[in-house]
Amino acid sequence: MEIGNFSSWKRTGKTFSKSGQGDAQIVKCIDDDDGGLYVMKTMPPGQARRPERQERFKREIEALRQFDDPHVLRIVDYGADERGAPYLVTPYCENGSLDAAPKLSVMETLRRFLGICQGVAHAHEKNIVHRDIKPRNIFLDGNDEPVVGDFGLCFLLGDENTDDDRVTETMEVAGPRWFGAPETRDGRLEDVTPTGDVYSLGKVLHSMFPGTRPFDREDHRSARNQLGKGLVNRREYELVHELLDRMIVHNPSARYPDAKVAAEAVTRLIRILEANGRPILIDFPHTCAFCGQGEYKFLNGPEDLRKNTEAPQSWGLTAPVMSPQPAQYSHNFFMIALCDVCGHVQFFRPDLVKGAKDLWMRKPQ
């Protein structure tokens, strides 16, 4: 296919979307016999006359040309239309956008979200910050795989022309209200970093679960926004909230630094859930792994753990004697969880693992 040949495309009469960033029409390539559908994005007449809007559109083309990842929208053609205004063509994702997709199980949701993170991570590796991540800008291809698109507000980090050749005007707010990071609200370029996309990704993940509504600067753990409300076993959702603790947080330095690190965290969470992992928290309802009916009750609590006051002999237990005995075994501390239905018992030795005590002593946020 010849790049930049606007006459190669025939409109089908179907509109894909309309927005201030550009109008998108479903088109076919007259040179292809397969009848495949594509999306052509053009500039509205009013926008096409504004040089700064044309520059923004060209910047999106520049970004898309760099991508080579199945989870990022690829560019098929680009050039100038009959008005001399820029256009671009991308594949048509027939299963629509994420905002209209049916809700999935926790595991299926995380696997889909992993693909989204991998797509954004690919952009971050190219020093491109999306700045407009939201469900409407994430598409589903014919295999229901997520594809990140609409880079109309993207920012190229380290661009030598950012002072006078800019994508976003000073103090212009970039991105959606519900999904944008707090520091991006005033449009300052010095605040544009990959952590802003990480915040938006967290908001997207939260929206992918049933019973959720968009929220602004509220806590994702608030009563209104808590995942899995009303469920007896919230094990999976608590682990998701622990992931979101590093994404939907106001302080950018407290977030994952970029989408690649976020994707690695999602991968770890998927492995934890595949292994039937549980939140490492005393004050959290843990369903019995044996009978599946009861709930484990800890016979010693956080204060015992903090002070190391629980004597193992009080439970009829004796820790193995090692000779010579390493220093870390000099004080034996057992944590004991007892099922309140079948009596199944779980034993823990957090004193033997660095950092384990701190994990157990946390409170659910």
Short mmCIF file of C-alpha atoms in Angstrom, two decimals, residues 2 39 80 95 127 141 151 171 187 198 202 207 256 279 296 302 354:
data_model
loop_
_atom_site.label_atom_id
_atom_site.label_comp_id
_atom_site.label_asym_id
_atom_site.label_seq_id
_atom_site.Cartn_x
_atom_site.Cartn_y
_atom_site.Cartn_z
CA GLU A 2 1.33 3.41 -0.97
CA VAL A 39 -10.65 3.76 10.77
CA ALA A 80 -2.87 15.01 3.82
CA ASN A 95 -15.36 -5.45 19.33
CA ASN A 127 9.46 8.12 25.88
CA ASP A 141 -9.81 -6.43 18.54
CA PHE A 151 -2.71 9.32 21.22
CA MET A 171 -2.24 25.62 31.54
CA GLY A 187 -1.43 21.43 32.24
CA VAL A 198 0.01 4.85 35.90
CA GLY A 202 -5.37 2.33 38.05
CA SER A 207 -13.74 0.73 36.31
CA TYR A 256 4.78 2.62 40.19
CA PRO A 279 -3.85 -11.07 51.65
CA TYR A 296 -9.88 -18.57 60.30
CA PRO A 302 -1.02 -7.85 66.15
CA LYS A 354 12.62 -10.58 57.12
#
